[in-house]
XYZ file of C-alpha atoms in Angstrom:
565
model
C 7.996 -40.374 55.092
C 7.434 -43.932 54.015
C 6.993 -45.170 50.414
C 3.266 -45.908 50.339
C 0.221 -44.784 48.373
C -3.243 -45.512 49.739
C -4.902 -46.243 46.402
C -1.930 -48.175 44.978
C -0.141 -50.046 47.715
C -0.296 -49.636 51.508
C 1.702 -51.617 54.099
C -0.152 -53.924 56.474
C 2.744 -54.093 58.931
C 5.650 -51.772 59.678
C 8.588 -52.744 61.904
C 11.548 -50.714 63.149
C 14.604 -52.739 64.064
C 12.425 -55.838 64.324
C 9.831 -54.201 66.610
C 6.366 -53.079 65.605
C 6.369 -49.347 64.799
C 4.925 -47.284 67.586
C 3.983 -43.856 66.196
C 2.664 -43.501 62.641
C 0.624 -40.805 60.909
C -1.136 -40.447 57.574
C -1.622 -36.770 56.552
C -4.343 -35.249 54.416
C -2.432 -36.030 51.197
C -2.339 -39.717 51.999
C 1.412 -39.736 52.884
C 2.468 -42.166 55.624
C 4.865 -40.784 58.281
C 6.922 -42.816 60.785
C 8.478 -41.390 63.938
C 11.971 -42.760 64.701
C 14.759 -41.802 67.091
C 18.008 -40.435 65.882
C 20.539 -42.956 64.523
C 20.543 -45.819 62.030
C 17.416 -47.972 61.881
C 16.054 -50.781 59.749
C 12.481 -50.249 58.638
C 10.508 -53.073 57.043
C 7.152 -52.583 55.324
C 4.993 -55.689 54.609
C 1.777 -55.720 52.570
C -0.162 -57.501 49.893
C -0.909 -56.429 46.377
C -4.705 -56.786 46.634
C -4.908 -58.816 43.395
C -3.505 -56.068 41.188
C -1.375 -56.761 38.132
C 0.147 -53.301 38.114
C 0.981 -50.938 40.925
C 3.122 -47.870 41.519
C 5.222 -47.216 44.597
C 6.259 -43.533 45.114
C 9.585 -42.710 46.692
C 9.090 -39.307 48.401
C 12.491 -39.613 50.068
C 14.636 -40.994 47.281
C 17.064 -43.637 48.631
C 20.742 -43.606 47.712
C 20.647 -47.246 46.581
C 17.847 -49.605 45.629
C 18.015 -53.350 45.182
C 15.095 -55.265 43.681
C 14.364 -58.954 44.072
C 11.168 -59.928 42.235
C 9.618 -63.144 40.995
C 6.895 -63.029 38.337
C 7.089 -59.280 38.439
C 8.954 -56.672 36.401
C 10.081 -53.561 38.191
C 10.659 -50.261 36.277
C 12.241 -47.117 37.700
C 15.567 -48.561 38.931
C 18.784 -47.955 37.034
C 21.630 -50.471 36.704
C 23.701 -48.595 39.269
C 20.949 -48.800 41.905
C 19.745 -45.219 41.488
C 15.967 -45.024 41.499
C 13.482 -42.653 39.867
C 10.827 -40.800 41.852
C 8.657 -43.887 41.809
C 8.780 -47.572 41.015
C 6.292 -49.436 38.871
C 5.589 -53.131 39.347
C 4.010 -55.199 36.519
C 2.940 -58.801 36.948
C 4.160 -61.241 34.283
C 1.015 -62.907 32.981
C 0.321 -65.886 30.753
C -0.648 -64.679 27.241
C -3.840 -66.793 27.265
C -5.198 -65.349 30.511
C -3.644 -61.878 30.186
C -6.685 -60.110 28.630
C -9.188 -61.723 30.948
C -7.162 -60.911 34.062
C -6.558 -57.283 33.039
C -10.230 -56.722 32.327
C -11.123 -57.544 36.007
C -8.142 -55.766 37.522
C -8.998 -53.409 40.392
C -7.480 -49.984 41.027
C -7.609 -46.421 39.768
C -7.786 -45.565 36.056
C -4.380 -45.504 34.429
C -2.992 -42.183 33.189
C -3.768 -41.349 29.544
C -1.184 -39.291 27.716
C -0.826 -37.148 24.618
C 2.642 -37.208 22.956
C 3.589 -34.367 20.610
C 6.647 -34.663 18.443
C 7.850 -31.578 16.515
C 10.652 -32.018 14.010
C 12.705 -28.906 13.168
C 14.626 -29.552 9.946
C 17.004 -26.634 9.399
C 20.768 -26.445 9.259
C 20.575 -28.799 12.265
C 17.846 -31.368 12.695
C 16.196 -31.246 16.109
C 13.231 -32.936 17.732
C 11.086 -31.634 20.580
C 8.994 -34.248 22.439
C 6.289 -33.088 24.796
C 4.192 -35.546 26.915
C 1.029 -34.197 28.544
C -1.524 -35.915 30.748
C -4.968 -35.650 29.148
C -6.778 -36.170 32.512
C -5.269 -35.291 35.846
C -5.785 -38.095 38.338
C -3.783 -39.894 41.009
C -2.254 -42.346 38.568
C 1.457 -42.306 37.877
C 2.524 -42.600 34.231
C 5.411 -44.937 33.475
C 6.112 -45.878 29.843
C 8.821 -46.747 27.418
C 8.684 -44.455 24.361
C 10.589 -45.665 21.275
C 13.097 -43.221 19.767
C 13.192 -42.340 16.094
C 15.924 -43.717 13.958
C 19.039 -41.528 14.483
C 17.557 -39.692 17.475
C 19.809 -38.714 20.348
C 18.385 -37.152 23.519
C 20.285 -34.045 24.658
C 18.187 -33.024 27.658
C 19.769 -34.103 30.936
C 18.086 -36.468 33.429
C 16.197 -38.278 30.646
C 16.977 -41.966 30.783
C 17.410 -43.913 27.528
C 17.636 -47.709 27.417
C 17.529 -49.998 24.411
C 16.517 -47.146 22.048
C 13.613 -46.280 24.322
C 13.058 -43.297 26.639
C 11.987 -44.480 30.055
C 9.375 -41.925 31.097
C 8.003 -41.464 34.570
C 5.487 -38.769 35.342
C 4.311 -38.621 38.913
C 0.680 -38.147 39.934
C 1.248 -34.472 40.737
C 3.001 -33.569 37.493
C 1.200 -32.788 34.236
C 3.795 -32.723 31.485
C 7.316 -33.668 30.522
C 9.444 -32.292 27.656
C 12.911 -33.007 26.270
C 15.064 -32.084 23.288
C 16.843 -34.383 20.834
C 19.021 -34.117 17.779
C 18.450 -36.170 14.637
C 20.880 -37.672 12.227
C 20.366 -36.282 8.704
C 19.037 -38.994 6.484
C 17.222 -38.924 3.160
C 14.222 -40.621 4.719
C 12.470 -40.447 8.050
C 9.701 -42.826 9.095
C 7.165 -41.899 11.810
C 5.177 -44.891 13.146
C 2.465 -44.629 15.810
C 2.942 -47.179 18.640
C 0.467 -50.002 19.053
C -0.749 -49.031 22.473
C -3.793 -47.656 24.260
C -1.750 -45.649 26.792
C -1.254 -42.529 24.640
C -2.097 -40.730 21.458
C 0.450 -39.052 19.197
C 0.708 -35.773 17.295
C 3.464 -35.183 14.712
C 4.579 -31.842 13.275
C 7.357 -31.079 10.798
C 8.860 -27.556 10.577
C 10.939 -27.581 7.359
C 13.428 -24.892 6.445
C 13.370 -23.605 2.826
C 16.763 -25.169 2.256
C 15.112 -28.669 2.259
C 12.580 -30.194 -0.081
C 10.009 -32.474 1.572
C 7.913 -35.182 -0.017
C 5.238 -36.837 2.132
C 3.674 -40.215 1.845
C 1.412 -42.169 4.198
C -1.602 -40.821 6.069
C -3.034 -37.455 5.150
C -2.090 -34.181 6.821
C -4.820 -32.803 9.113
C -3.401 -29.242 9.371
C -1.101 -27.562 6.884
C -0.442 -24.256 8.658
C -0.093 -23.007 12.215
C -2.068 -20.126 13.777
C 0.327 -17.531 12.288
C -0.177 -18.896 8.781
C 3.268 -20.579 8.547
C 3.551 -23.945 6.821
C 3.639 -26.597 9.550
C 2.094 -29.941 8.476
C 0.524 -31.896 11.312
C -0.662 -35.534 11.634
C -2.796 -37.236 14.303
C -2.226 -40.941 13.628
C -4.112 -43.966 14.917
C -2.033 -46.830 16.405
C 0.023 -48.477 13.688
C -0.292 -45.709 11.099
C 2.849 -44.145 9.656
C 4.220 -41.269 7.625
C 7.273 -41.464 5.396
C 9.233 -38.196 4.846
C 11.516 -38.022 1.844
C 13.943 -35.157 2.482
C 16.357 -33.793 -0.062
C 18.327 -30.557 -0.547
C 17.588 -28.728 -3.815
C 20.588 -28.406 -6.039
C 21.814 -24.896 -6.704
C 21.616 -23.546 -10.238
C 23.897 -21.048 -11.888
C 22.856 -17.451 -11.365
C 23.553 -14.271 -9.545
C 23.518 -14.116 -5.795
C 22.782 -10.363 -5.579
C 19.753 -8.437 -6.839
C 19.078 -4.686 -6.753
C 15.326 -4.357 -6.253
C 15.254 -0.555 -6.785
C 17.487 2.499 -6.823
C 16.800 6.152 -6.238
C 19.284 8.832 -7.206
C 18.474 12.361 -5.956
C 20.355 15.375 -7.300
C 20.282 18.856 -5.743
C 22.389 21.125 -7.986
C 23.603 24.464 -6.725
C 25.528 27.330 -8.292
C 28.982 25.777 -7.747
C 28.347 22.150 -6.664
C 25.718 19.488 -6.423
C 24.694 17.158 -3.633
C 23.819 13.608 -4.759
C 22.223 10.737 -2.796
C 21.916 7.178 -4.093
C 19.604 4.799 -2.290
C 19.732 1.016 -3.059
C 17.537 -1.848 -1.868
C 19.625 -5.044 -2.185
C 18.829 -8.678 -1.649
C 21.600 -11.247 -1.520
C 21.785 -14.996 -0.855
C 25.227 -14.858 0.598
C 27.657 -12.428 2.245
C 30.170 -10.678 0.033
C 31.703 -7.368 -0.973
C 30.166 -5.219 -3.724
C 31.772 -2.367 -5.630
C 30.064 0.454 -7.548
C 31.651 3.284 -9.501
C 30.799 6.909 -8.927
C 31.453 9.780 -11.381
C 35.117 10.816 -11.674
C 34.698 14.120 -9.802
C 32.619 12.692 -6.946
C 33.660 13.233 -3.305
C 32.201 10.606 -0.999
C 30.439 12.081 2.043
C 28.867 9.085 3.850
C 27.637 5.472 3.440
C 24.645 4.227 5.458
C 23.688 0.561 5.727
C 20.235 -0.073 7.227
C 20.332 3.399 8.789
C 23.802 3.115 10.415
C 26.782 5.086 9.174
C 29.677 2.838 8.057
C 33.371 3.897 7.968
C 33.840 3.222 4.243
C 36.417 5.107 2.162
C 36.484 5.960 -1.491
C 39.188 4.484 -3.704
C 39.370 6.598 -6.806
C 35.885 6.436 -8.253
C 35.085 3.098 -6.607
C 33.185 2.527 -3.370
C 33.161 -0.981 -1.845
C 30.718 -1.926 0.913
C 29.867 -5.247 2.633
C 26.807 -7.295 1.742
C 25.110 -9.611 4.194
C 22.640 -12.382 3.344
C 19.082 -11.145 3.129
C 17.664 -7.719 2.406
C 19.307 -4.417 3.276
C 19.065 -0.722 2.539
C 22.184 1.208 1.441
C 22.412 4.978 1.026
C 25.512 6.607 -0.500
C 25.921 10.391 -0.369
C 28.576 12.350 -2.313
C 29.310 15.843 -3.729
C 30.377 16.910 -7.156
C 32.060 20.262 -7.782
C 29.942 21.127 -10.819
C 26.971 23.414 -10.428
C 23.845 24.019 -12.457
C 24.517 24.802 -16.124
C 22.342 25.438 -19.205
C 22.767 21.811 -20.257
C 22.758 19.823 -17.028
C 23.114 15.982 -16.945
C 22.407 13.975 -13.834
C 25.372 11.880 -12.614
C 26.002 8.503 -14.173
C 26.696 5.665 -11.718
C 27.932 2.173 -12.556
C 26.269 -0.274 -10.129
C 28.237 -3.254 -11.412
C 25.111 -5.406 -11.959
C 21.774 -5.013 -13.722
C 19.028 -3.418 -11.737
C 15.294 -2.743 -11.887
C 13.002 0.086 -10.716
C 15.456 2.964 -11.236
C 14.292 6.413 -10.109
C 16.040 9.719 -10.932
C 15.008 12.925 -9.182
C 16.422 16.404 -9.660
C 15.534 19.453 -7.591
C 15.877 22.645 -9.599
C 16.257 25.945 -7.773
C 13.654 28.658 -8.092
C 16.210 30.895 -9.839
C 16.202 28.631 -12.958
C 13.834 28.615 -15.923
C 13.389 25.075 -17.180
C 12.973 24.916 -20.927
C 13.405 21.257 -21.951
C 13.802 17.935 -20.167
C 14.974 14.574 -21.507
C 15.703 11.153 -19.984
C 13.798 7.879 -19.432
C 10.405 7.821 -21.134
C 8.404 7.843 -17.938
C 9.338 11.298 -16.782
C 8.457 15.019 -16.990
C 7.598 16.854 -20.212
C 7.414 20.585 -20.832
C 3.929 21.033 -22.322
C 4.361 24.763 -22.914
C 5.965 24.234 -26.353
C 2.971 22.280 -27.525
C 0.765 25.104 -26.215
C 2.923 27.557 -28.169
C 2.105 25.715 -31.377
C -1.567 25.934 -30.618
C -1.197 29.649 -29.888
C 0.507 30.160 -33.243
C -2.283 28.425 -35.101
C -4.915 30.316 -33.144
C -3.126 33.612 -33.892
C -3.305 32.946 -37.622
C -7.023 32.339 -37.375
C -7.682 35.407 -35.223
C -5.614 37.575 -37.559
C -7.980 36.780 -40.433
C -11.008 38.112 -38.511
C -11.609 41.754 -39.553
C -13.456 42.779 -36.403
C -10.189 43.923 -34.775
C -7.191 45.809 -36.133
C -4.773 43.179 -34.589
C -2.674 41.237 -37.078
C -1.667 37.615 -36.555
C 1.767 38.463 -35.068
C 0.113 40.867 -32.575
C -2.345 38.171 -31.586
C 0.591 35.721 -31.153
C 2.499 38.125 -28.830
C -0.603 38.894 -26.866
C -1.549 35.278 -26.359
C 2.053 34.290 -25.408
C 1.886 36.759 -22.562
C -1.581 35.692 -21.578
C -0.446 32.031 -21.408
C 0.775 32.672 -17.835
C -2.777 33.261 -16.590
C -5.701 30.838 -16.742
C -7.150 30.014 -20.147
C -10.603 31.405 -19.347
C -9.043 34.726 -18.454
C -7.197 34.858 -21.800
C -10.457 34.024 -23.637
C -12.133 36.946 -21.838
C -9.518 39.392 -23.240
C -10.055 37.986 -26.749
C -13.849 38.282 -26.283
C -13.412 41.946 -25.223
C -11.565 42.924 -28.394
C -14.035 40.992 -30.576
C -17.021 42.585 -28.805
C -15.697 46.112 -29.500
C -15.334 45.358 -33.159
C -18.822 43.903 -33.311
C -20.216 46.966 -31.496
C -18.854 49.281 -34.182
C -20.420 47.300 -37.017
C -23.819 46.664 -35.494
C -24.483 50.212 -34.210
C -27.278 50.858 -36.643
C -29.096 47.621 -35.787
C -28.964 48.118 -32.024
C -31.948 50.014 -30.712
C -33.780 48.558 -27.744
C -30.684 46.934 -26.240
C -28.246 49.789 -26.870
C -27.823 50.954 -23.284
C -27.541 47.387 -21.973
C -24.801 46.610 -24.503
C -22.944 49.757 -23.506
C -23.059 48.736 -19.859
C -21.867 45.251 -20.715
C -18.984 46.566 -22.823
C -17.930 48.882 -20.000
C -17.844 46.007 -17.456
C -16.043 43.754 -19.990
C -13.427 46.485 -20.582
C -12.697 46.833 -16.870
C -12.342 43.041 -16.512
C -10.057 42.816 -19.565
C -7.775 45.664 -18.418
C -7.565 44.029 -14.976
C -6.546 40.699 -16.518
C -3.884 42.381 -18.662
C -2.512 44.007 -15.535
C -2.458 40.620 -13.750
C -0.628 39.090 -16.719
C 2.036 41.812 -16.597
C 2.419 41.319 -12.809
C 2.590 37.494 -13.187
C 5.316 37.785 -15.804
C 7.468 40.288 -13.932
C 7.132 39.044 -10.355
C 6.179 35.348 -10.466
C 7.798 32.196 -11.814
C 7.100 30.985 -15.351
C 4.394 28.393 -15.773
C 5.832 25.941 -18.298
C 3.198 23.220 -17.713
C 5.716 20.570 -16.586
C 3.883 17.284 -15.996
C 4.607 13.556 -15.824
C 5.562 11.081 -13.031
C 4.404 13.565 -10.336
C 6.889 16.186 -11.488
C 6.598 19.929 -11.002
C 8.451 23.061 -12.184
C 11.150 22.589 -9.508
C 11.051 18.852 -8.828
C 11.685 16.575 -11.858
C 11.294 12.794 -11.606
C 12.093 9.953 -14.042
C 11.535 6.212 -13.838
C 12.925 3.235 -15.758
C 11.803 -0.341 -15.074
C 15.001 -2.161 -16.126
C 18.525 -0.944 -16.697
C 21.958 -2.414 -17.195
C 24.937 -1.698 -15.014
C 24.791 2.046 -15.796
C 21.937 3.927 -14.145
C 19.874 6.116 -16.523
C 20.686 9.824 -16.763
C 18.449 12.822 -17.383
C 19.027 16.117 -19.188
C 17.705 19.475 -18.054
C 17.919 22.549 -20.287
C 17.437 25.715 -18.275
C 18.512 29.358 -18.135
C 18.637 31.790 -15.224
C 15.280 33.205 -14.270
C 16.435 36.714 -15.161
C 16.118 35.757 -18.814
C 12.417 35.138 -18.344
C 12.086 38.401 -16.472
C 13.712 40.377 -19.293
C 11.485 38.775 -21.908
C 8.366 39.547 -19.901
C 9.615 43.147 -19.412
C 9.961 43.561 -23.178
C 6.469 42.023 -23.620
C 5.034 44.377 -20.996
C 6.524 47.405 -22.790
C 5.112 46.215 -26.056
C 1.736 45.590 -24.493
C 1.672 49.108 -22.970
C 2.477 50.734 -26.304
C -0.009 48.526 -28.239
C -2.692 49.046 -25.645
C -2.703 52.783 -26.263
C -3.675 52.206 -29.909
C -6.154 49.488 -28.970
C -7.851 51.742 -26.463
C -8.173 54.522 -29.044
C -9.732 52.069 -31.441
C -11.874 50.671 -28.714
C -13.191 54.103 -27.701
C -14.089 54.760 -31.289
C -16.006 51.485 -31.431
C -17.640 52.140 -28.061
C -18.791 55.689 -28.909
C -19.918 55.004 -32.418
C -23.605 56.059 -32.690
C -23.481 57.672 -29.241
C -22.669 56.698 -25.719
C -26.192 56.622 -24.320
C -29.708 56.856 -25.700
C -32.743 58.286 -24.012
C -35.575 55.910 -23.383
C -38.815 57.071 -25.159
C -41.785 57.137 -22.867
C -45.155 56.199 -24.401
C -48.073 58.635 -23.710
C -51.075 57.166 -22.020
C -54.426 57.724 -23.851
C -57.621 58.376 -21.887
C -60.526 56.044 -22.587
C -63.584 57.588 -24.329
C -66.521 58.417 -22.129
C -69.659 56.458 -22.882
C -72.974 58.408 -23.260
C -75.346 58.264 -20.363
């Protein structure tokens, strides 16, 4: 295969060992082939330049050594040691006065037009990625000298650098070329677009948060990439420039570790309690952090980002590693103290201030929660406020003379009825009041007597049913103490505090065994049964006063008088 290109340069005469070549072939790709016998031969190609000022000579079979002898021409693509690139480019040396006129009438194919993208990556190390792409694919070979930036060193092999320029050669069949470089860290970088019509340039700067960047020069055309990350981009015209002032922000005094939130979950039992502490930590550097558990705590496990770590307890202290960035740490331990009447959640010393502290306690169904205390945003037992309302209501009901119940009887009755819905309790009160009203209004009831009797009978059945449900609810179900606040319930109590010091907040739970509630409701049920006998006797008297039922009088129909005929 001979070095020839039909549209660039083609030999007019080929000789082999001084004799005209006999067998030659040009294939469909325009490559020129010569048939020779085995052995060493001297092949000479002779041809004119057809008036061109620039031509490219491809070397499909790269020679081991190339020697160039040229007059009024410059040859690119040959190294000092005689090693050649894939092609050679010849440029005629023209007089400056006639250069523009001669180039305007030069024959040949259109030269290759390129797009050069430079992406600066300024992180712990400064790197530069240069990518050259042909804008239009044609048969032209691209040969150019691209100037390096100040402090740039090419690290990609097989990229030739000479006199602070990268000697780029892109063959006709290739589309792009890319290489990597490292940059020397300087307080100022200057990007200048070359004064040429052979290529256009695109500059991008990817800056790490550890650097502060100030930009002067032409305006940025794009500030973000397709993913929304900050990546300023410029598309300069020839001769335009951008100056980058780069500095590293000075560190200020402050903490390197922050606890974004903490959640402590307590599950007390009869003899011990299981405690879990979850921490979300952000740190700007790697270190070791120590927190202090309660004195009687026995460490069970430590999980960092979901993985169990072999960390031991030293007295009350637990030390775990911290890596830069965000991580999730969960510490589980056991304390050999069970649920008591006055129960305090464990107190943990985190060693640093924290925010968004959550405390959660799970109370067993065998406990009767009476009072809670702790951070302000937490559960409250609303039953005691309801009890005050019941006491005031009992005093008012005791002053109504329709019923024989005194204020203390009303109070005991309403306390027991507080475990059923309010409307049901009001129905029982309405039943007693209706019986008293029936006894007083018997003489004034005539036409509606039987209807009132039916209504009182239905109301009595409903009231007795509700009293039975109240007794059943008190003896067999759990007490309804109206515990509300921060999504708490009777058996799951939650507290929240927005900012705390080194010590996590603690909560207090006052509770007694559920058997105490059962005994109180049993006493109330016995009292209700005894009182109900007297109330029913009184109620029967009210119900039967003036009779149980009255006959409906039927009006006689009068015949109309006959008219005389």
